[in-house]
JSON list of C-alpha atoms in Angstrom, two decimals:
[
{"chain": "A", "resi": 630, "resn": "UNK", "atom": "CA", "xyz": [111.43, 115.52, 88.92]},
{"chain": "A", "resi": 631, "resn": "UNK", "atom": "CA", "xyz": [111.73, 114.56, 85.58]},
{"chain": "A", "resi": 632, "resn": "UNK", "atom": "CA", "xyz": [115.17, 112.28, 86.14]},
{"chain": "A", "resi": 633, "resn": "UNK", "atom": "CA", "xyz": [114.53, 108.51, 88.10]},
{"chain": "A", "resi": 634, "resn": "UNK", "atom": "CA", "xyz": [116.97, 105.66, 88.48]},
{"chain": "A", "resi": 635, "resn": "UNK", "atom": "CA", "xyz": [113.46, 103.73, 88.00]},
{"chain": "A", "resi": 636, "resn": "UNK", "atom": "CA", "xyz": [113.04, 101.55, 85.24]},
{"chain": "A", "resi": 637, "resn": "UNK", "atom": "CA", "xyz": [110.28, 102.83, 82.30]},
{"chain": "A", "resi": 638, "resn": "UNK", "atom": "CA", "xyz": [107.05, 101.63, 83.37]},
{"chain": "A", "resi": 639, "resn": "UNK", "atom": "CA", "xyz": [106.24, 101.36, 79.33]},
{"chain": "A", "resi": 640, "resn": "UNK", "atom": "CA", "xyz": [108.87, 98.34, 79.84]},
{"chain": "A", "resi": 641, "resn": "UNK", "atom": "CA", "xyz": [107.08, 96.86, 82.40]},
{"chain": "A", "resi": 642, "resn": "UNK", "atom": "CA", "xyz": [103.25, 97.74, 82.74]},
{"chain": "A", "resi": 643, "resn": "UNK", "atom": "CA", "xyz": [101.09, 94.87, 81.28]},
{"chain": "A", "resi": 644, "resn": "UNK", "atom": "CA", "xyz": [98.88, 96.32, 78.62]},
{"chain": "A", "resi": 645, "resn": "UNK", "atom": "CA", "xyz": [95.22, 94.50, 78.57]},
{"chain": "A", "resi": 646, "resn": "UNK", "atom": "CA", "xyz": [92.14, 94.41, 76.59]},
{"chain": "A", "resi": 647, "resn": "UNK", "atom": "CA", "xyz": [89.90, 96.90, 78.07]},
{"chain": "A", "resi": 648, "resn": "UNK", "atom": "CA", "xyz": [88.24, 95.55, 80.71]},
{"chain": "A", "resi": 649, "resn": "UNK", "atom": "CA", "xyz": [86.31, 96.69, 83.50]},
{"chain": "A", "resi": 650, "resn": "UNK", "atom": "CA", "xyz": [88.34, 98.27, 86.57]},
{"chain": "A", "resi": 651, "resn": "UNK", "atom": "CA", "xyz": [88.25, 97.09, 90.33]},
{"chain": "A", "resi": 652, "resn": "UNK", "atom": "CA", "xyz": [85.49, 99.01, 92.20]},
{"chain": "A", "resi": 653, "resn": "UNK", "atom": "CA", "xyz": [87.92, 101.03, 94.38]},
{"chain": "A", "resi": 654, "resn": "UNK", "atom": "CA", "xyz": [86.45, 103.58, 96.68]},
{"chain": "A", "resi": 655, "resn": "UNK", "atom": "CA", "xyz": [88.69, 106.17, 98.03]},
{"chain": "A", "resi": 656, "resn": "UNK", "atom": "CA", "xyz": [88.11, 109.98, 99.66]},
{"chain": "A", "resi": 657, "resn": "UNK", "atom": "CA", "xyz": [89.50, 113.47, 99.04]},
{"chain": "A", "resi": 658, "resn": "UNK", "atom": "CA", "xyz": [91.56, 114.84, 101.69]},
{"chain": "A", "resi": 659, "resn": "UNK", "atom": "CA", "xyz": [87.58, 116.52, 102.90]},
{"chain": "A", "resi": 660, "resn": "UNK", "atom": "CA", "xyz": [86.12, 113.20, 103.53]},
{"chain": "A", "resi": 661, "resn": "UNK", "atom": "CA", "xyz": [84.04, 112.99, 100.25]},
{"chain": "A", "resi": 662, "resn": "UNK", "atom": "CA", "xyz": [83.73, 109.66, 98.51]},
{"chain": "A", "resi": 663, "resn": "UNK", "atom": "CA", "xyz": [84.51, 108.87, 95.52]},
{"chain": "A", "resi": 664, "resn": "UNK", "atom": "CA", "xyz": [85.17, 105.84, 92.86]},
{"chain": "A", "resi": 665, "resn": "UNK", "atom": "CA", "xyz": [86.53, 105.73, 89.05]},
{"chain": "A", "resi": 666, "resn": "UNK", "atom": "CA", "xyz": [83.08, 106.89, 87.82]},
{"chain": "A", "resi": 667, "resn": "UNK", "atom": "CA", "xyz": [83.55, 109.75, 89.08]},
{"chain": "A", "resi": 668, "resn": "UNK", "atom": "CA", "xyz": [86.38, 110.68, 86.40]},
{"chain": "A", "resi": 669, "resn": "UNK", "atom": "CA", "xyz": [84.89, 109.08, 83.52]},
{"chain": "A", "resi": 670, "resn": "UNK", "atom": "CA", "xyz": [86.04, 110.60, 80.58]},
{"chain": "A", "resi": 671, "resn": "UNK", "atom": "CA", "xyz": [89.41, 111.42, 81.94]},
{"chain": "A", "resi": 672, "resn": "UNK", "atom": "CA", "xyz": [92.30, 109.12, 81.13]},
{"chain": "A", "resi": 673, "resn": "UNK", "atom": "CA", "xyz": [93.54, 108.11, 84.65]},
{"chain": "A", "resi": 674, "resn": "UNK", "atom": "CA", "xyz": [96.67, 107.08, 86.06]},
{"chain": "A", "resi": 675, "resn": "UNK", "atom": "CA", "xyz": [95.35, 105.54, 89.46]},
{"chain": "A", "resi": 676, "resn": "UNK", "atom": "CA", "xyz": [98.72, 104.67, 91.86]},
{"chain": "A", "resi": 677, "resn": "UNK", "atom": "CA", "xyz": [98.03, 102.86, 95.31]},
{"chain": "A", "resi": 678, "resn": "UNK", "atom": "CA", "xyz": [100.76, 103.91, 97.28]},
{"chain": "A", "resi": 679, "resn": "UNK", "atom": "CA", "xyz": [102.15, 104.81, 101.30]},
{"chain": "A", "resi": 680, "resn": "UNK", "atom": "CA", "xyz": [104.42, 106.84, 102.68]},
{"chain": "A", "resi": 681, "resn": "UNK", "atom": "CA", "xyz": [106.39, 104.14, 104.37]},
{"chain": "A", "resi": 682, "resn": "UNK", "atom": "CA", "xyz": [106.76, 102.48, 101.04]},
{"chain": "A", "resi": 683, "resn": "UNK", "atom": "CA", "xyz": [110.78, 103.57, 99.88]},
{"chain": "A", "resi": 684, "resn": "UNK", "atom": "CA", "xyz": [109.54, 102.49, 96.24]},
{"chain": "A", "resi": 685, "resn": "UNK", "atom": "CA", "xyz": [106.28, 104.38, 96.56]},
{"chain": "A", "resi": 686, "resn": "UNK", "atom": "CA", "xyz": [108.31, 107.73, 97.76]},
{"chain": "A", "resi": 687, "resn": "UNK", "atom": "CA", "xyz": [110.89, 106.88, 94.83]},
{"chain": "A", "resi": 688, "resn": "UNK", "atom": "CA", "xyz": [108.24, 107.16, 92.21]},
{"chain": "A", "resi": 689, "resn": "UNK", "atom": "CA", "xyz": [105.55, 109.53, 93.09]},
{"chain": "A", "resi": 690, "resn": "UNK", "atom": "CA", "xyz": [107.41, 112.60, 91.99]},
{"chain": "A", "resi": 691, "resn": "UNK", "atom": "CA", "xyz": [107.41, 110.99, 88.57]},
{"chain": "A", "resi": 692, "resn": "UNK", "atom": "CA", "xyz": [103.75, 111.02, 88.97]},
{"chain": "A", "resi": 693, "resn": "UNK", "atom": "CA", "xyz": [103.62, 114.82, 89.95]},
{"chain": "A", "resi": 694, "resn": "UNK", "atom": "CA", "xyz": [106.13, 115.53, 86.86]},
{"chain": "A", "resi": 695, "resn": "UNK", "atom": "CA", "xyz": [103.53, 113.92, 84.52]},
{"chain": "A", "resi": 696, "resn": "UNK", "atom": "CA", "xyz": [100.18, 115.38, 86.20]},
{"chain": "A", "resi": 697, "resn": "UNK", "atom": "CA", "xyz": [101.33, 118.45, 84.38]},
{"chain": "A", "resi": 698, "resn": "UNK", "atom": "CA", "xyz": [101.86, 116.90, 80.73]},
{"chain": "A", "resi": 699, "resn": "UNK", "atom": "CA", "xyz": [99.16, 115.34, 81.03]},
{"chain": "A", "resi": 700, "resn": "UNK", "atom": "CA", "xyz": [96.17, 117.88, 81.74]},
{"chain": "A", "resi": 701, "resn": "UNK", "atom": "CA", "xyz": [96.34, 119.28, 78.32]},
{"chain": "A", "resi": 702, "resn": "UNK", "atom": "CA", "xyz": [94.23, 116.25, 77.50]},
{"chain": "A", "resi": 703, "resn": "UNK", "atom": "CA", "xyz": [91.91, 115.62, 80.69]},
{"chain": "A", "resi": 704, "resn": "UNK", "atom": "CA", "xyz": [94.77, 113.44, 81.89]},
{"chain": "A", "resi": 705, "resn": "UNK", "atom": "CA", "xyz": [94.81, 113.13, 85.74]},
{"chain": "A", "resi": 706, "resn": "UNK", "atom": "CA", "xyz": [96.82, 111.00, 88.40]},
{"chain": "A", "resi": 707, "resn": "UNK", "atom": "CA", "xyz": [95.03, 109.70, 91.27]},
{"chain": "A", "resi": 708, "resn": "UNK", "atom": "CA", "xyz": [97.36, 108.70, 93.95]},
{"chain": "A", "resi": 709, "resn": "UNK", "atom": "CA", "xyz": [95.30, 106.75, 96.48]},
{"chain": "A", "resi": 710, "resn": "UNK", "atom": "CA", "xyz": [97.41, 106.63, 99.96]},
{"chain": "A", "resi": 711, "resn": "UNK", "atom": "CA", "xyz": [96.70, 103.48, 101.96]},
{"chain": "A", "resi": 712, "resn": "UNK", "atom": "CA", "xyz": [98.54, 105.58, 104.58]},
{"chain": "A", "resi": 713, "resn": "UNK", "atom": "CA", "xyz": [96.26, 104.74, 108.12]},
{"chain": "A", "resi": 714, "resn": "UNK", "atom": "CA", "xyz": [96.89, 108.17, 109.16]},
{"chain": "A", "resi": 715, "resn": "UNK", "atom": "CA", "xyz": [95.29, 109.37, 106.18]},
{"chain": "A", "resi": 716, "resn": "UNK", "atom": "CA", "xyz": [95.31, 112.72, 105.26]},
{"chain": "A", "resi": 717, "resn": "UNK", "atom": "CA", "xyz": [97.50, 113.87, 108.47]},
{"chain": "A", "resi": 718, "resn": "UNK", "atom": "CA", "xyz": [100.53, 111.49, 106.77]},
{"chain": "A", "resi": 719, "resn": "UNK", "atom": "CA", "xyz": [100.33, 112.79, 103.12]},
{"chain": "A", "resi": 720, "resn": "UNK", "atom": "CA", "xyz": [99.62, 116.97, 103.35]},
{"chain": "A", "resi": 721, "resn": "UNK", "atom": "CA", "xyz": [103.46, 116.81, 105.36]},
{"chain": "A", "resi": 722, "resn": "UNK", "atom": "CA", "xyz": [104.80, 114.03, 102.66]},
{"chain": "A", "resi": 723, "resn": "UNK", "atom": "CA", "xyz": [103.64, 116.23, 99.87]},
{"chain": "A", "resi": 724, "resn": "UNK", "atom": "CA", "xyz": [105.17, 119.00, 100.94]},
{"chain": "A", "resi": 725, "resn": "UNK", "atom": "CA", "xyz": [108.28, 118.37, 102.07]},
{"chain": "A", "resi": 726, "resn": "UNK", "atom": "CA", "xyz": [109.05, 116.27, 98.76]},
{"chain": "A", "resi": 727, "resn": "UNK", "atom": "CA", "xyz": [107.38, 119.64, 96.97]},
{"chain": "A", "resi": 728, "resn": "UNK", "atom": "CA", "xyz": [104.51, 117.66, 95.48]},
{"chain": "A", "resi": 729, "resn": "UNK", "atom": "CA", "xyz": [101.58, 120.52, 94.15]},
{"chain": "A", "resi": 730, "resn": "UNK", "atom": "CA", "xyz": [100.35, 119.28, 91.54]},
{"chain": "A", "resi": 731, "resn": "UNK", "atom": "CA", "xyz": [98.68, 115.83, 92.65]},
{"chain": "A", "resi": 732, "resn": "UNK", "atom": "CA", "xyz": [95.08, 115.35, 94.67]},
{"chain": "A", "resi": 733, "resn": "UNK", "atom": "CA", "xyz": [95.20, 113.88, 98.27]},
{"chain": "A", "resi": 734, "resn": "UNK", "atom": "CA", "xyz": [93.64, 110.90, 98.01]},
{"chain": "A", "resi": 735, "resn": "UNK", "atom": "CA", "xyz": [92.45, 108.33, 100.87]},
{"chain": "A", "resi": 736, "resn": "UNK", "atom": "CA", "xyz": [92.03, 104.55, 101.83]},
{"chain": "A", "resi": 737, "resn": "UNK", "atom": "CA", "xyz": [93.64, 104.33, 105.21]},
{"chain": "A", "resi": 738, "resn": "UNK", "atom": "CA", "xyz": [91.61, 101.01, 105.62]},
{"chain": "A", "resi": 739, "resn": "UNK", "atom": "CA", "xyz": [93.09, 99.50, 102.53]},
{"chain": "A", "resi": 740, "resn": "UNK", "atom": "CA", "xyz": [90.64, 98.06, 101.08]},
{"chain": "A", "resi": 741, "resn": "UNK", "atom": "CA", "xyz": [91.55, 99.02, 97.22]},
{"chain": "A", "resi": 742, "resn": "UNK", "atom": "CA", "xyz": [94.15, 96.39, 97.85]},
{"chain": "A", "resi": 743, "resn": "UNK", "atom": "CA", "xyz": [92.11, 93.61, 97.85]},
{"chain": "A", "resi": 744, "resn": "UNK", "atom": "CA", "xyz": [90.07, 95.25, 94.85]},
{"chain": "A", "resi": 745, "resn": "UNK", "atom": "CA", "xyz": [93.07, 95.26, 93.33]},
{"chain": "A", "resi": 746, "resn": "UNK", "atom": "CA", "xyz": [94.02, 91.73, 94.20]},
{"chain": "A", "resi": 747, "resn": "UNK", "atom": "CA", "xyz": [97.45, 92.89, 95.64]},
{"chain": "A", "resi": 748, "resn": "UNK", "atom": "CA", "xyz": [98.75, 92.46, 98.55]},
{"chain": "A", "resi": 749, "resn": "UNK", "atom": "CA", "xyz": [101.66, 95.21, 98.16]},
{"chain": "A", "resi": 750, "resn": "UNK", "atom": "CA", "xyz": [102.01, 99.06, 97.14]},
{"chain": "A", "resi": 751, "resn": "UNK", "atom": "CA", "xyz": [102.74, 100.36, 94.67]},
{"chain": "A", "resi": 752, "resn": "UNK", "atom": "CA", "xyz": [100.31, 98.98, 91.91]},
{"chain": "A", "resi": 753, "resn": "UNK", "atom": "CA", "xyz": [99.07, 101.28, 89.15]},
{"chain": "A", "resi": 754, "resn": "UNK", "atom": "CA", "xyz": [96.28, 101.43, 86.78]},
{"chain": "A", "resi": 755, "resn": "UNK", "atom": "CA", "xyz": [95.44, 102.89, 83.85]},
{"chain": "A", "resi": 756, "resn": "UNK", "atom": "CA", "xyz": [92.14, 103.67, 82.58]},
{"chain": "A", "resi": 757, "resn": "UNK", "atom": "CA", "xyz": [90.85, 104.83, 79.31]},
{"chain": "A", "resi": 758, "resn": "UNK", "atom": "CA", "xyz": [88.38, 107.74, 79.21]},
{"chain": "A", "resi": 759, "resn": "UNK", "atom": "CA", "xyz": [85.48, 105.22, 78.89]},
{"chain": "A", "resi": 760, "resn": "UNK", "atom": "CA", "xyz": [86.11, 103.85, 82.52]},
{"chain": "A", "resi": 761, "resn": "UNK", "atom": "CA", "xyz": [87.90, 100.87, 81.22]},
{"chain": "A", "resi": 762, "resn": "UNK", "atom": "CA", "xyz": [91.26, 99.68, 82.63]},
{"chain": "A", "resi": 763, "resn": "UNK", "atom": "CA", "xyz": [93.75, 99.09, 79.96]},
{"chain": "A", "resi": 764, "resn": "UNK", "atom": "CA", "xyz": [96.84, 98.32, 81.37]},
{"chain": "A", "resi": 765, "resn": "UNK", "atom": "CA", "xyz": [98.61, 97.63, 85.19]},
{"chain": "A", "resi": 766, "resn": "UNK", "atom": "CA", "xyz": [101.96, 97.70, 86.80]},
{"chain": "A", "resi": 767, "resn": "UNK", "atom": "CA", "xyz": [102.97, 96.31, 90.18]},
{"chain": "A", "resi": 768, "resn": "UNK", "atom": "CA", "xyz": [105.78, 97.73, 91.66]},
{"chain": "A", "resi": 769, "resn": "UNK", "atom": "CA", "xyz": [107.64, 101.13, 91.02]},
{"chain": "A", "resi": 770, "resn": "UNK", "atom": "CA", "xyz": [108.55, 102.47, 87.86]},
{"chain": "A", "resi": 771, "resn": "UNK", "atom": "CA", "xyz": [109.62, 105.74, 86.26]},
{"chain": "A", "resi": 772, "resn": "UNK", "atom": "CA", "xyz": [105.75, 107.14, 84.74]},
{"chain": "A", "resi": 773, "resn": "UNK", "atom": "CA", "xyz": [107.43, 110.59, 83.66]},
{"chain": "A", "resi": 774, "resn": "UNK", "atom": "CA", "xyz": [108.78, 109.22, 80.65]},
{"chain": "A", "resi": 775, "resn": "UNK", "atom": "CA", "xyz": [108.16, 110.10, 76.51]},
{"chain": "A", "resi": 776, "resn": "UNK", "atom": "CA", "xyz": [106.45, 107.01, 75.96]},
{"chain": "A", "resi": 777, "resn": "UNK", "atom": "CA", "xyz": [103.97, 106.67, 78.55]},
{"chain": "A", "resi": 778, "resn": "UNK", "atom": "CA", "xyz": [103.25, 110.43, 78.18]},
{"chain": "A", "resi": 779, "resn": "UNK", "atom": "CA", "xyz": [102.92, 109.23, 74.43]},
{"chain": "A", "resi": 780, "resn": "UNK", "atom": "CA", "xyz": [100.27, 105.87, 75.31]},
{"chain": "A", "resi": 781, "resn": "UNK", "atom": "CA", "xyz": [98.43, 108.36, 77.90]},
{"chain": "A", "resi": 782, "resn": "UNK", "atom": "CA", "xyz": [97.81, 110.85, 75.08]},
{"chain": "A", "resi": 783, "resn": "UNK", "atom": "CA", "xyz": [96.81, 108.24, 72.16]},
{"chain": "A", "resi": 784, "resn": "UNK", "atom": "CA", "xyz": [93.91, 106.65, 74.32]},
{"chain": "A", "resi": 785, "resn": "UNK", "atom": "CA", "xyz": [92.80, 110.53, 74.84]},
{"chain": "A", "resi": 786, "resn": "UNK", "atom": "CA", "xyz": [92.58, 110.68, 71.03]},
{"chain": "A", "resi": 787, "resn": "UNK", "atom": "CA", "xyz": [91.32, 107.25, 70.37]},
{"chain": "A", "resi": 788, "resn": "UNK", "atom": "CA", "xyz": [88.52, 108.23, 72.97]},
{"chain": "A", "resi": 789, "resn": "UNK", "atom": "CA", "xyz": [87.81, 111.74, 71.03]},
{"chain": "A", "resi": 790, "resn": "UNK", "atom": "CA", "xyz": [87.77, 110.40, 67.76]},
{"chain": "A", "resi": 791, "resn": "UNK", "atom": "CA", "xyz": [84.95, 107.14, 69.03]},
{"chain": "A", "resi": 792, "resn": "UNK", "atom": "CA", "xyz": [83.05, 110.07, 69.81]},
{"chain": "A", "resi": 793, "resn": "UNK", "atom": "CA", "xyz": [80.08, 112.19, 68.84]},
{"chain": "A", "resi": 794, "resn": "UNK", "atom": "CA", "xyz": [81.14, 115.72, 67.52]},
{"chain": "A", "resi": 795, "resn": "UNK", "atom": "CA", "xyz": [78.43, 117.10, 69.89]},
{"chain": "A", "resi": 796, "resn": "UNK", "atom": "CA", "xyz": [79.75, 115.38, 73.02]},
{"chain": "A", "resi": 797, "resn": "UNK", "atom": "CA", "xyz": [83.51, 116.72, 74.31]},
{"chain": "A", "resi": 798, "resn": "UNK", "atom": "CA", "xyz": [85.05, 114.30, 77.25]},
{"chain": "A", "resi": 799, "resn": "UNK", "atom": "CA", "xyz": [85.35, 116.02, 80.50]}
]
């Protein structure tokens, strides 16, 4: 999807000093566990989000549409349902809205919420390849836009050029 009737979320994402991110824990649709550290060196795009949420459904194929621009540069999106179902309510969602080209991933207790100190989906992070969260949004937005792609890819460059010529990012 690459149209949205969503606002830009460059307009309305707060962008912060780097600081570090809420612990969240979260599984893959196979039960593992797994945190932020575990995509350190990545730039991440990490959306809480359910499928009962009409904003949530509104703006998670602008998520899948930028999954793709992004991986040219170790870009991911992590969309972490807080469905209670779990992984039974988001394989149907995903495919019936089409959506290939983003992970399952799983809090059906909900506890990234209060990490995140929200009490309502969707909120969004974004962290820099050193693990450091740079910037958040609460509420839905349009994330498949020029200018987002555009702050996504300059923190993958700032991180390349901070680092080493022996050592690549992930």
């Amino acid at each position: 999807m690459a149209d949205s009737d969503l606002p830009d979320a460059a307009d309305g994402f707060e962008q912060t000093a780097p600081i570090a991110p809420p612990p969240l824990i979260f599984s893959d649709a196979s039960g593992r566990k797994l945190s932020l550290t575990d995509y350190k060196g990545h730039v991440l795009v990490v959306n809480l989000w359910a499928t009962w949420c009409g904003p949530c459904v509104d703006e998670l194929p602008t998520f899948a549409a930028l999954a793709v621009k992004i991986r040219p540069f170790a870009g991911l999106i992590l969309p972490i349902s807080i469905d209670i179902e779990g992984a039974q309510a988001v394989r149907p969602f995903f495919a019936l809205h089409g959506i290939a080209d983003l992970p399952i991933l799983l809090d059906p207790d909900g506890r990234d919420l209060g990490r995140l100190d929200t009490e309502g989906v969707p909120t969004t992070l974004i962290i820099d390849p050193a693990g450091r969260q740079v910037g958040r949004l609460d509420g839905a937005a349009n994330w498949n836009t020029p200018r987002i792609l555009a702050l996504l890819q300059s923190l993958a460059e700032t991180e390349s050029k901070t680092m080493p010529p022996h050592v690549t990012p992930l």
